[in-house]
Coordinates of C-alpha atoms and ligand atoms in Angstrom, one line a residue:
M6 CA 61.8 -89.0 -45.9
A7 CA 60.3 -92.0 -47.8
R8 CA 57.8 -94.3 -46.5
R9 CA 58.9 -97.9 -46.2
T10 CA 57.2 -99.6 -49.1
I11 CA 57.1 -103.0 -50.8
F12 CA 56.8 -102.7 -54.7
V13 CA 55.2 -105.9 -56.1
G14 CA 54.8 -107.2 -59.5
T15 CA 57.0 -106.9 -62.7
F16 CA 60.4 -105.4 -62.8
V17 CA 62.6 -104.8 -65.7
H18 CA 66.2 -103.5 -65.7
T19 CA 69.7 -103.9 -67.2
P20 CA 72.1 -105.0 -64.4
A21 CA 74.5 -105.5 -67.4
P22 CA 75.1 -103.9 -70.9
S23 CA 73.5 -106.9 -72.6
T24 CA 71.2 -108.3 -70.1
L25 CA 67.6 -107.3 -70.1
Q26 CA 66.3 -108.8 -66.7
I27 CA 62.6 -109.5 -66.4
M28 CA 61.2 -110.3 -63.0
E29 CA 57.6 -111.0 -63.3
N30 CA 56.7 -112.1 -59.8
A31 CA 59.1 -110.0 -57.5
A32 CA 58.9 -107.9 -54.8
V33 CA 61.3 -105.0 -53.9
F34 CA 61.4 -103.8 -50.3
V35 CA 62.4 -100.2 -49.9
D36 CA 63.3 -98.9 -46.4
E37 CA 62.5 -95.4 -45.1
D38 CA 65.8 -93.9 -46.5
G39 CA 64.9 -94.9 -49.9
V40 CA 67.3 -97.7 -50.2
I41 CA 66.5 -101.3 -51.4
A42 CA 66.7 -103.7 -48.3
H43 CA 65.4 -106.8 -49.9
I44 CA 64.5 -108.4 -53.1
D45 CA 62.2 -111.3 -53.7
I46 CA 63.0 -112.5 -57.2
D47 CA 60.1 -115.0 -57.1
T48 CA 57.4 -114.1 -54.7
S49 CA 55.7 -117.6 -55.5
S50 CA 58.6 -119.2 -53.8
P51 CA 57.8 -120.5 -50.0
D52 CA 61.1 -118.7 -49.2
A53 CA 60.1 -115.3 -50.2
R54 CA 60.0 -112.6 -47.6
L55 CA 56.7 -111.6 -48.6
N56 CA 55.4 -114.7 -47.5
N57 CA 57.2 -114.9 -44.3
D58 CA 58.7 -111.8 -42.8
L59 CA 55.8 -109.4 -43.4
E60 CA 55.6 -108.7 -39.7
E61 CA 58.9 -106.8 -39.7
W62 CA 57.4 -104.8 -42.5
S63 CA 54.1 -104.2 -41.0
G64 CA 52.8 -100.7 -41.9
A65 CA 54.7 -100.6 -45.1
E66 CA 52.9 -99.3 -48.0
L67 CA 52.1 -102.1 -50.8
I68 CA 52.4 -100.9 -54.4
F69 CA 51.5 -103.5 -57.0
T70 CA 51.9 -103.5 -60.9
R71 CA 48.6 -104.5 -62.7
P72 CA 49.1 -107.4 -65.2
S73 CA 46.0 -106.4 -67.1
E74 CA 47.4 -102.9 -67.8
N75 CA 50.9 -104.3 -68.7
E76 CA 52.7 -102.4 -66.1
F77 CA 56.2 -102.7 -64.9
F78 CA 58.7 -101.0 -62.7
F79 CA 61.9 -99.7 -64.7
P80 CA 64.9 -97.8 -63.2
G81 CA 64.7 -94.2 -63.5
F82 CA 66.6 -92.5 -66.3
V83 CA 69.7 -90.7 -65.9
D84 CA 70.1 -87.7 -68.2
T85 CA 74.1 -86.9 -68.3
H86 CA 73.6 -83.7 -70.2
I87 CA 70.6 -81.3 -70.4
H88 CA 70.4 -77.6 -70.6
A89 CA 67.3 -76.7 -68.4
S90 CA 67.6 -72.9 -69.5
Q91 CA 67.2 -74.1 -72.9
Y92 CA 63.7 -75.8 -72.5
P93 CA 61.5 -73.1 -74.1
N94 CA 63.6 -74.0 -77.2
A95 CA 62.9 -77.5 -77.3
G96 CA 61.9 -78.4 -81.1
V97 CA 63.2 -74.7 -82.1
F98 CA 66.1 -75.3 -84.2
G99 CA 65.3 -74.8 -87.7
N100 CA 68.3 -75.7 -90.1
S101 CA 70.9 -74.4 -87.9
T102 CA 74.3 -75.9 -86.9
L103 CA 76.1 -75.8 -83.5
L104 CA 77.7 -72.2 -83.8
D105 CA 74.9 -70.5 -85.7
W106 CA 72.4 -72.1 -83.3
L107 CA 74.0 -70.9 -80.4
E108 CA 74.1 -67.3 -81.5
K109 CA 70.5 -67.3 -83.0
Y110 CA 68.5 -69.3 -80.4
T111 CA 70.4 -70.3 -77.5
F112 CA 72.2 -67.4 -76.0
P113 CA 69.2 -65.1 -76.0
I114 CA 67.0 -67.5 -74.3
E115 CA 69.8 -68.4 -71.5
A116 CA 70.3 -64.5 -71.0
S117 CA 66.7 -63.8 -70.8
L118 CA 66.6 -66.1 -67.6
A119 CA 68.3 -63.5 -65.7
N120 CA 64.8 -62.5 -65.0
P121 CA 64.1 -64.8 -62.0
D122 CA 60.4 -64.9 -62.6
K123 CA 61.0 -66.3 -66.1
A124 CA 63.6 -68.7 -64.8
R125 CA 61.1 -70.1 -62.3
R126 CA 58.7 -70.7 -65.0
V127 CA 61.2 -72.3 -67.4
Y128 CA 62.9 -74.3 -64.7
G129 CA 59.7 -75.5 -63.1
R130 CA 58.2 -76.7 -66.3
C131 CA 61.6 -78.3 -67.4
I132 CA 61.6 -80.3 -64.1
Q133 CA 58.0 -81.4 -64.1
R134 CA 58.3 -82.6 -67.8
T135 CA 61.6 -84.3 -67.2
L136 CA 60.1 -86.2 -64.3
A137 CA 57.0 -87.0 -66.4
N138 CA 59.4 -88.5 -68.8
G139 CA 61.0 -90.7 -66.2
T140 CA 64.4 -88.7 -65.4
T141 CA 65.1 -89.3 -61.8
T142 CA 68.7 -87.9 -62.4
A143 CA 69.9 -84.8 -64.4
A144 CA 73.2 -83.0 -65.0
Y145 CA 71.8 -79.6 -65.7
Y146 CA 73.4 -76.8 -67.3
A147 CA 71.7 -73.4 -66.0
T148 CA 72.9 -69.9 -67.3
R149 CA 75.6 -67.6 -66.2
S150 CA 73.4 -66.0 -63.7
V151 CA 73.9 -67.0 -60.1
E152 CA 70.5 -66.3 -58.9
S153 CA 68.8 -68.2 -61.5
T154 CA 71.4 -71.2 -61.1
N155 CA 70.6 -71.2 -57.3
L156 CA 66.7 -71.1 -58.3
L157 CA 67.3 -74.3 -60.5
A158 CA 69.0 -75.8 -57.5
D159 CA 66.1 -74.9 -55.1
L160 CA 63.5 -76.1 -57.6
C161 CA 65.2 -79.6 -58.2
L162 CA 65.5 -80.1 -54.5
K163 CA 61.9 -79.1 -53.9
A164 CA 60.7 -81.3 -56.6
G165 CA 62.8 -84.2 -55.5
Q166 CA 64.7 -84.7 -58.9
R167 CA 68.3 -85.8 -58.3
A168 CA 70.5 -83.3 -60.1
F169 CA 73.9 -81.6 -60.6
V170 CA 73.3 -78.1 -61.1
G171 CA 76.0 -75.9 -63.0
R172 CA 76.4 -72.1 -63.5
C173 CA 77.6 -71.8 -67.2
N174 CA 81.1 -70.0 -67.5
M175 CA 82.2 -68.0 -70.6
D176 CA 84.6 -65.1 -70.8
Q177 CA 85.3 -64.9 -74.4
N178 CA 83.7 -65.1 -77.7
A179 CA 80.2 -64.7 -76.2
P180 CA 77.9 -62.0 -77.1
S181 CA 78.3 -58.8 -74.9
Y182 CA 75.1 -59.4 -73.3
Y183 CA 75.8 -62.8 -72.1
I184 CA 79.4 -63.0 -70.9
D185 CA 81.7 -63.1 -67.9
E186 CA 83.4 -60.1 -66.9
D187 CA 86.8 -61.7 -66.2
V188 CA 88.0 -64.9 -64.9
E189 CA 88.0 -63.8 -61.4
T190 CA 84.3 -63.0 -61.4
A191 CA 83.3 -66.0 -63.3
V192 CA 85.1 -68.1 -60.8
R193 CA 83.8 -66.2 -57.8
D194 CA 80.2 -66.4 -59.3
T195 CA 80.7 -70.3 -59.6
E196 CA 81.7 -70.5 -56.1
A197 CA 78.6 -68.7 -54.9
T198 CA 76.5 -71.2 -56.8
I199 CA 78.4 -74.0 -55.3
A200 CA 78.2 -72.7 -51.8
H201 CA 74.4 -72.4 -52.4
C202 CA 74.0 -76.0 -53.5
R203 CA 75.9 -77.2 -50.5
K204 CA 73.8 -75.0 -48.2
V205 CA 70.5 -76.4 -49.3
D206 CA 71.6 -80.0 -49.6
P207 CA 74.7 -80.2 -47.3
E208 CA 75.1 -84.0 -48.0
G209 CA 74.2 -83.6 -51.6
K210 CA 71.7 -86.5 -51.3
I211 CA 69.5 -85.0 -54.0
V212 CA 71.3 -81.8 -55.3
R213 CA 75.0 -81.3 -56.0
P214 CA 76.9 -78.5 -57.7
I215 CA 79.0 -79.2 -60.8
V216 CA 81.7 -76.9 -62.3
T217 CA 80.5 -75.9 -65.7
P218 CA 82.9 -74.3 -68.4
R219 CA 80.8 -74.0 -71.3
F220 CA 83.2 -75.3 -73.9
G221 CA 86.5 -74.3 -75.4
P222 CA 85.8 -71.7 -77.7
T223 CA 84.1 -69.6 -75.2
C224 CA 86.6 -70.1 -72.3
T225 CA 90.0 -68.6 -72.1
A226 CA 92.8 -70.9 -71.1
E227 CA 93.0 -68.9 -67.6
L228 CA 89.1 -69.5 -66.9
L229 CA 89.7 -73.1 -67.8
K230 CA 92.6 -73.6 -65.5
G231 CA 90.8 -71.5 -62.7
L232 CA 87.8 -73.8 -62.9
G233 CA 90.1 -77.0 -63.2
D234 CA 92.1 -76.1 -60.2
Y235 CA 88.7 -75.2 -58.2
A236 CA 87.1 -78.4 -59.2
K237 CA 90.1 -80.4 -58.0
K238 CA 90.7 -78.6 -54.9
E239 CA 86.7 -78.9 -53.9
N240 CA 86.7 -82.6 -55.3
L241 CA 83.8 -81.5 -57.6
F242 CA 82.3 -82.9 -61.0
V243 CA 83.0 -81.1 -64.1
Q244 CA 80.8 -80.8 -67.1
T245 CA 81.5 -79.3 -70.6
H246 CA 81.3 -80.0 -74.5
I247 CA 84.0 -81.7 -76.5
S248 CA 84.1 -82.3 -80.2
E249 CA 80.7 -81.8 -81.2
N250 CA 81.1 -80.2 -84.4
K251 CA 84.0 -79.7 -87.0
A252 CA 83.8 -75.9 -87.3
E253 CA 84.0 -75.9 -83.3
I254 CA 87.1 -78.0 -83.4
A255 CA 89.0 -75.9 -86.0
W256 CA 88.1 -72.9 -84.0
V257 CA 89.4 -74.5 -80.8
N258 CA 92.5 -75.2 -82.6
A259 CA 93.1 -71.8 -83.9
L260 CA 92.2 -70.3 -80.4
F261 CA 94.6 -72.7 -78.5
P262 CA 97.6 -73.2 -81.2
T263 CA 100.0 -74.6 -78.7
S264 CA 97.7 -77.5 -77.8
K265 CA 97.8 -80.7 -79.2
G266 CA 93.9 -80.7 -79.9
Y267 CA 90.5 -80.3 -78.1
A268 CA 91.0 -82.8 -75.4
D269 CA 94.5 -81.5 -74.8
V270 CA 93.0 -78.0 -74.1
Y271 CA 91.1 -79.5 -71.2
E272 CA 94.0 -81.6 -70.1
T273 CA 96.2 -78.5 -69.6
A274 CA 93.6 -76.9 -67.4
G275 CA 93.5 -80.1 -65.3
L276 CA 89.8 -80.7 -66.4
L277 CA 90.2 -84.3 -67.1
H278 CA 89.6 -86.8 -64.4
D279 CA 87.2 -89.4 -63.3
R280 CA 84.5 -86.8 -62.1
T281 CA 84.5 -85.4 -65.6
I282 CA 81.3 -85.4 -67.9
L283 CA 82.3 -84.7 -71.6
A284 CA 79.3 -84.2 -73.7
H285 CA 79.2 -85.4 -77.4
A286 CA 82.5 -86.6 -78.0
I287 CA 81.9 -87.1 -81.8
H288 CA 85.1 -86.3 -83.7
L289 CA 87.5 -87.5 -81.3
T290 CA 91.0 -88.7 -82.6
D291 CA 92.3 -92.0 -81.4
E292 CA 94.8 -90.2 -79.1
E293 CA 92.2 -88.3 -77.6
I294 CA 90.1 -91.3 -77.0
E295 CA 93.2 -92.7 -75.2
L296 CA 93.6 -89.8 -73.2
I297 CA 90.1 -89.5 -72.0
H298 CA 90.2 -93.4 -71.2
S299 CA 93.4 -92.8 -69.3
R300 CA 91.9 -90.0 -67.2
G301 CA 88.7 -91.9 -66.4
C302 CA 86.3 -89.1 -67.9
G303 CA 82.7 -90.2 -68.7
I304 CA 81.2 -89.5 -71.9
A305 CA 77.3 -88.1 -72.6
H306 CA 76.3 -89.4 -75.8
C307 CA 73.8 -87.0 -77.4
P308 CA 72.2 -88.7 -80.4
V309 CA 69.1 -86.6 -80.7
S310 CA 71.2 -83.4 -80.5
N311 CA 73.9 -84.8 -82.8
L312 CA 71.2 -85.5 -85.4
A313 CA 69.2 -82.2 -85.0
L314 CA 72.2 -80.0 -85.3
S315 CA 73.7 -82.5 -87.9
S316 CA 76.9 -82.4 -85.8
G317 CA 78.0 -86.2 -86.7
N318 CA 77.6 -89.8 -85.4
A319 CA 79.5 -90.6 -82.3
R320 CA 81.3 -94.0 -82.5
V321 CA 79.9 -95.3 -79.1
R322 CA 80.8 -99.0 -79.9
A323 CA 84.5 -97.8 -80.1
L324 CA 84.4 -95.8 -76.9
L325 CA 82.7 -98.7 -75.1
E326 CA 85.3 -101.2 -76.1
K327 CA 87.9 -98.9 -75.1
G328 CA 86.4 -99.2 -71.7
I329 CA 85.1 -95.5 -71.4
K330 CA 82.1 -94.8 -69.2
V331 CA 79.0 -93.8 -71.6
G332 CA 75.6 -92.5 -70.7
L333 CA 73.0 -90.7 -72.7
G334 CA 72.1 -87.0 -72.7
T335 CA 69.1 -85.4 -74.2
D336 CA 71.3 -82.1 -74.6
M337 CA 67.9 -80.5 -74.8
S338 CA 67.4 -78.0 -76.4
G339 CA 70.3 -79.0 -78.9
G340 CA 68.2 -82.2 -78.9
Y341 CA 64.7 -81.4 -79.4
S342 CA 63.2 -83.7 -76.7
P343 CA 63.6 -83.5 -72.8
S344 CA 63.0 -87.6 -72.8
V345 CA 65.8 -89.9 -72.2
L346 CA 63.5 -92.7 -73.8
E347 CA 63.7 -90.6 -77.2
S348 CA 67.6 -90.6 -76.8
V349 CA 67.6 -94.4 -76.0
R350 CA 65.8 -95.2 -79.4
Q351 CA 68.0 -92.5 -81.2
A352 CA 71.1 -94.1 -79.8
T353 CA 70.1 -97.4 -81.6
L354 CA 69.4 -95.7 -84.8
V355 CA 72.4 -93.6 -84.8
S356 CA 74.5 -96.9 -84.1
R357 CA 72.8 -98.4 -87.1
M358 CA 73.9 -95.4 -89.3
V359 CA 77.5 -96.0 -87.9
A360 CA 77.2 -99.7 -88.8
M361 CA 76.4 -98.8 -92.3
T362 CA 79.9 -97.7 -92.9
E363 CA 81.9 -99.3 -90.1
G364 CA 80.2 -102.7 -89.9
E365 CA 77.6 -104.6 -87.9
E366 CA 79.4 -104.6 -84.6
A367 CA 78.6 -100.8 -84.2
K368 CA 75.0 -101.6 -83.8
L369 CA 73.7 -101.2 -80.2
S370 CA 71.1 -103.3 -79.1
L371 CA 68.0 -101.8 -77.5
T372 CA 69.0 -103.5 -74.1
E373 CA 72.6 -101.8 -74.4
A374 CA 70.8 -98.3 -75.1
L375 CA 68.6 -98.9 -72.2
Y376 CA 71.7 -99.7 -70.1
L377 CA 73.2 -96.5 -71.4
G378 CA 70.1 -94.5 -70.1
T379 CA 70.1 -96.0 -66.7
R380 CA 73.2 -97.6 -65.4
G381 CA 75.7 -96.3 -68.0
G382 CA 74.7 -92.7 -67.1
A383 CA 74.7 -93.4 -63.3
E384 CA 78.5 -94.6 -63.7
V385 CA 79.3 -91.5 -65.8
M386 CA 77.9 -89.2 -62.8
G387 CA 79.6 -91.2 -60.4
L388 CA 76.5 -92.9 -58.9
G389 CA 77.1 -96.4 -60.2
D390 CA 76.5 -98.0 -56.8
K391 CA 73.5 -95.8 -56.0
V392 CA 71.2 -95.7 -59.0
G393 CA 70.3 -97.3 -62.3
A394 CA 69.1 -100.9 -61.6
F395 CA 67.2 -102.8 -59.0
K396 CA 69.8 -104.0 -56.4
V397 CA 70.1 -104.6 -52.7
G398 CA 71.7 -101.4 -51.4
M399 CA 70.7 -99.1 -54.3
Q400 CA 68.4 -96.3 -53.8
W401 CA 64.6 -96.8 -55.0
D402 CA 64.9 -94.5 -58.1
A403 CA 62.2 -95.7 -60.4
I404 CA 59.5 -95.4 -63.0
L405 CA 56.1 -97.2 -63.1
V406 CA 55.5 -97.9 -66.8
G407 CA 52.0 -98.7 -68.1
L408 CA 51.2 -99.8 -71.6
G409 CA 47.6 -100.1 -71.3
N410 CA 45.3 -103.1 -71.7
V411 CA 44.1 -105.0 -74.6
P412 CA 40.9 -103.4 -75.7
K413 CA 37.9 -105.1 -74.1
W414 CA 36.4 -105.9 -77.3
E415 CA 39.4 -107.9 -78.5
Q416 CA 40.0 -109.9 -75.4
H417 CA 37.6 -112.5 -76.3
E418 CA 39.7 -113.3 -79.5
A419 CA 42.9 -113.0 -77.6
E420 CA 41.6 -115.5 -75.0
N421 CA 40.5 -117.9 -77.4
G422 CA 43.6 -118.5 -79.1
A423 CA 42.7 -116.3 -82.2
N424 CA 46.4 -115.5 -82.3
E425 CA 47.7 -118.9 -81.4
E426 CA 49.7 -119.0 -84.6
S427 CA 51.8 -116.0 -83.3
D428 CA 55.3 -117.4 -83.4
S429 CA 56.9 -114.8 -81.1
P430 CA 59.6 -116.2 -79.2
S431 CA 58.9 -116.8 -75.2
Q432 CA 60.7 -115.1 -72.7
P433 CA 63.0 -117.4 -70.7
G434 CA 61.3 -117.9 -67.6
E435 CA 57.9 -116.6 -68.9
Q436 CA 55.0 -118.5 -67.2
E437 CA 52.7 -120.6 -68.8
G438 CA 49.3 -121.2 -67.7
E439 CA 46.8 -119.4 -65.6
S440 CA 48.4 -115.9 -64.3
A441 CA 46.7 -113.2 -62.4
E442 CA 46.2 -111.6 -65.9
D443 CA 44.4 -114.5 -67.3
E444 CA 42.1 -114.4 -64.3
L445 CA 41.3 -110.9 -64.9
T446 CA 40.7 -111.1 -68.6
N447 CA 38.8 -114.3 -68.4
G448 CA 36.1 -112.4 -66.2
L449 CA 35.6 -110.3 -69.3
L450 CA 35.1 -113.0 -71.8
G451 CA 32.5 -112.3 -74.1
L452 CA 31.8 -108.8 -73.2
G453 CA 32.7 -107.0 -76.3
G454 CA 33.6 -108.2 -79.8
F455 CA 33.0 -106.8 -83.1
D456 CA 31.3 -109.6 -84.7
S457 CA 33.4 -112.9 -83.8
E458 CA 30.9 -113.8 -81.1
S459 CA 27.7 -115.7 -81.9
E460 CA 24.7 -114.3 -80.4
A461 CA 24.3 -117.6 -78.4
E462 CA 27.8 -117.0 -76.9
A463 CA 26.9 -113.6 -75.9
E464 CA 23.7 -114.7 -74.2
D465 CA 25.8 -117.2 -72.3
H466 CA 27.6 -114.5 -70.6
V467 CA 26.0 -112.4 -67.7
P468 CA 27.5 -109.0 -67.6
A469 CA 28.6 -107.8 -64.3
E470 CA 26.4 -105.1 -62.9
G471 CA 27.1 -101.6 -64.6
E472 CA 29.0 -103.1 -67.4
K473 CA 27.8 -102.6 -71.1
L474 CA 28.3 -104.5 -74.1
T475 CA 30.2 -102.0 -76.0
E476 CA 31.5 -101.8 -79.4
P477 CA 34.6 -99.9 -80.1
K478 CA 34.2 -96.6 -81.9
I479 CA 36.8 -94.9 -84.1
G480 CA 39.1 -93.3 -81.8
D481 CA 38.6 -95.5 -78.8
G482 CA 42.0 -96.1 -77.1
I483 CA 43.8 -93.9 -79.2
E484 CA 43.9 -90.9 -76.7
E485 CA 45.5 -93.0 -74.0
D486 CA 48.9 -93.5 -75.3
A487 CA 50.8 -94.6 -78.3
V488 CA 51.4 -98.1 -77.7
D489 CA 49.0 -100.8 -78.7
I490 CA 49.3 -104.0 -76.9
F491 CA 47.6 -106.8 -78.6
G492 CA 48.0 -109.4 -75.7
W493 CA 50.3 -112.0 -77.4
E494 CA 53.6 -109.9 -77.0
N495 CA 56.2 -111.5 -74.5
W496 CA 57.8 -109.0 -72.1
E497 CA 60.8 -108.3 -74.1
E498 CA 58.6 -107.3 -76.9
K499 CA 56.5 -105.2 -74.6
V500 CA 59.5 -103.3 -73.3
A501 CA 60.7 -102.8 -77.1
K502 CA 57.2 -101.4 -78.0
W503 CA 57.6 -99.0 -75.0
A504 CA 61.0 -98.0 -75.9
Y505 CA 60.2 -97.1 -79.8
N506 CA 56.6 -95.8 -79.5
G507 CA 56.3 -94.8 -75.8
D508 CA 56.3 -91.5 -74.3
D509 CA 55.5 -89.6 -71.1
R510 CA 51.7 -91.0 -71.1
N511 CA 53.1 -94.3 -70.3
T512 CA 54.9 -92.9 -67.1
L513 CA 52.4 -93.7 -64.3
G514 CA 54.6 -92.8 -61.3
V515 CA 58.1 -91.7 -60.6
W516 CA 60.2 -92.1 -57.2
V517 CA 63.5 -90.8 -56.3
A518 CA 65.2 -92.1 -53.1
G519 CA 61.9 -93.8 -52.5
V520 CA 59.8 -90.7 -52.4
E521 CA 57.1 -90.2 -55.0
V522 CA 57.7 -87.4 -57.0
Y523 CA 55.4 -87.6 -59.9
R524 CA 52.2 -89.5 -60.4
K525 CA 50.4 -89.2 -63.9
G526 CA 47.1 -87.3 -63.5
G527 CA 48.0 -86.4 -60.0
S528 CA 46.9 -82.9 -58.7
P529 CA 49.6 -80.3 -60.0
P530 CA 52.4 -80.0 -57.8
T531 CA 52.5 -76.7 -55.8
W532 CA 56.4 -76.7 -55.6
P533 CA 57.4 -74.2 -58.2
V534 CA 55.1 -71.6 -57.0
E535 CA 55.8 -72.3 -53.3
C536 CA 59.6 -72.4 -53.6
S537 CA 61.2 -69.2 -52.2
P538 CA 64.2 -67.9 -54.2
Ligands
GUN9 N1 78.3 -76.1 -77.1 C1 78.6 -74.9 -76.4 N2 77.3 -74.7 -75.7 C2 76.4 -75.6 -76.0 C3 75.1 -76.0 -75.7 O1 74.2 -75.1 -75.2 N3 74.6 -77.0 -76.5 C4 75.3 -77.9 -77.5 N4 74.9 -78.9 -77.9 N5 76.6 -77.7 -77.6 C5 77.1 -76.6 -77.1
FE10 FE1 74.9 -79.3 -74.5

């Protein structure tokens, strides 16, 4: 259970696909169930609850963003497609494309996780790393192994990461060392993992099962049907891959000659509905897009993987215009990075490649990509009313992002208007004049400085006790993170710098359902070791 907490300071989120809302002086009240109970959009207003109603919230913890460190809260990321079992291979893919990549890299690592000790190491690290990158919700593929799939569910629950966990099914065209015996065994093993998820988290608050036929080529029509029927009967989510690679599509057409195409193979098996997550969806025909839309399926757009395995560029704008739900998937390790932020930036770049042939409208703005990585993904996973934004009634699934400060030796220049000519646009609602940040940096005036300060000025300043006049050395500040803030950026620019240059070093804290699940530099969690199989 969460502690009642009031988060105060700067909040950034995407309540709508083209809206980046920045609330600079806000407070979000989170109750003991991790639910957002109230939001003060402007704490300087006399009506703000923070100024009136605190008695009711006495005993609540207060957590502030620090303006000087350019900190802000952002909704936790939603990864709609990730293979926890492939984490050791993140970055290891050479020049392969999908089908040879599966044979060479992927089936061997997945099969090896039948060893529970190895699975524990791999899944433990995967969860830690994705949490550090701000992934608060993930749709995970595990492996064929019931034991290791159950272990993944246990570890997600223990770590507090919201997850859909699926046992990977395949009963044909898989290596002899990594294949389901027959349809009955595959369905029975899947049922066992579903029963386990339901046992460890009966209400599915954090961990839920998901039915996972790997993809068309490795599943017989009977297995697809068996899993489709089971998912319908049990009202479960389904995840699979579709139309990722041209050779894969040709193979599906050859394996299922009576079907009208890849999507129709899944349609025949009853696998397409509003609880279905389809990964990739790059080479869909117009009829398939129509079918997927009519069935209410969601799509996991996986730009990093689609580039790494040279699968192709998904036409995301066309999917969105059709009204299809779209989220982002890292597809690690088809994608080399476990970070949804990497997928956000690559989604914008892939859309620019599409724009080069299809026109400017194909471009996704950074705001749209951030929306896909949060709210869009939440909708794909049926959690649209629960996570992905800061709204009363939603869960507090959030990241505290910090971009660091302006180096001390530069603050004098920044404060004295050395950059006044900066023509960067101001945020609507951006406050002018003295802010807490100004007060803080004013206190440091004259402390550092390369050579812009005269001796006289320096003498005017009495350094605080223990503070030294330091000059920057080469390398100072470089180790902190990869984002350099100069002090003149508006919030929209700061968010863009984070999105394009930031990484897990900028994640200072992560909460799921109001519970702190990660803190940068915090003592290493003991949960992977403690967790019983
Ligand atoms: N198609 C079937 N299996 C996989 C997988 O593990 N990753 C990706 N990207 N595509 C697949
Ligand atoms: Fe995948």
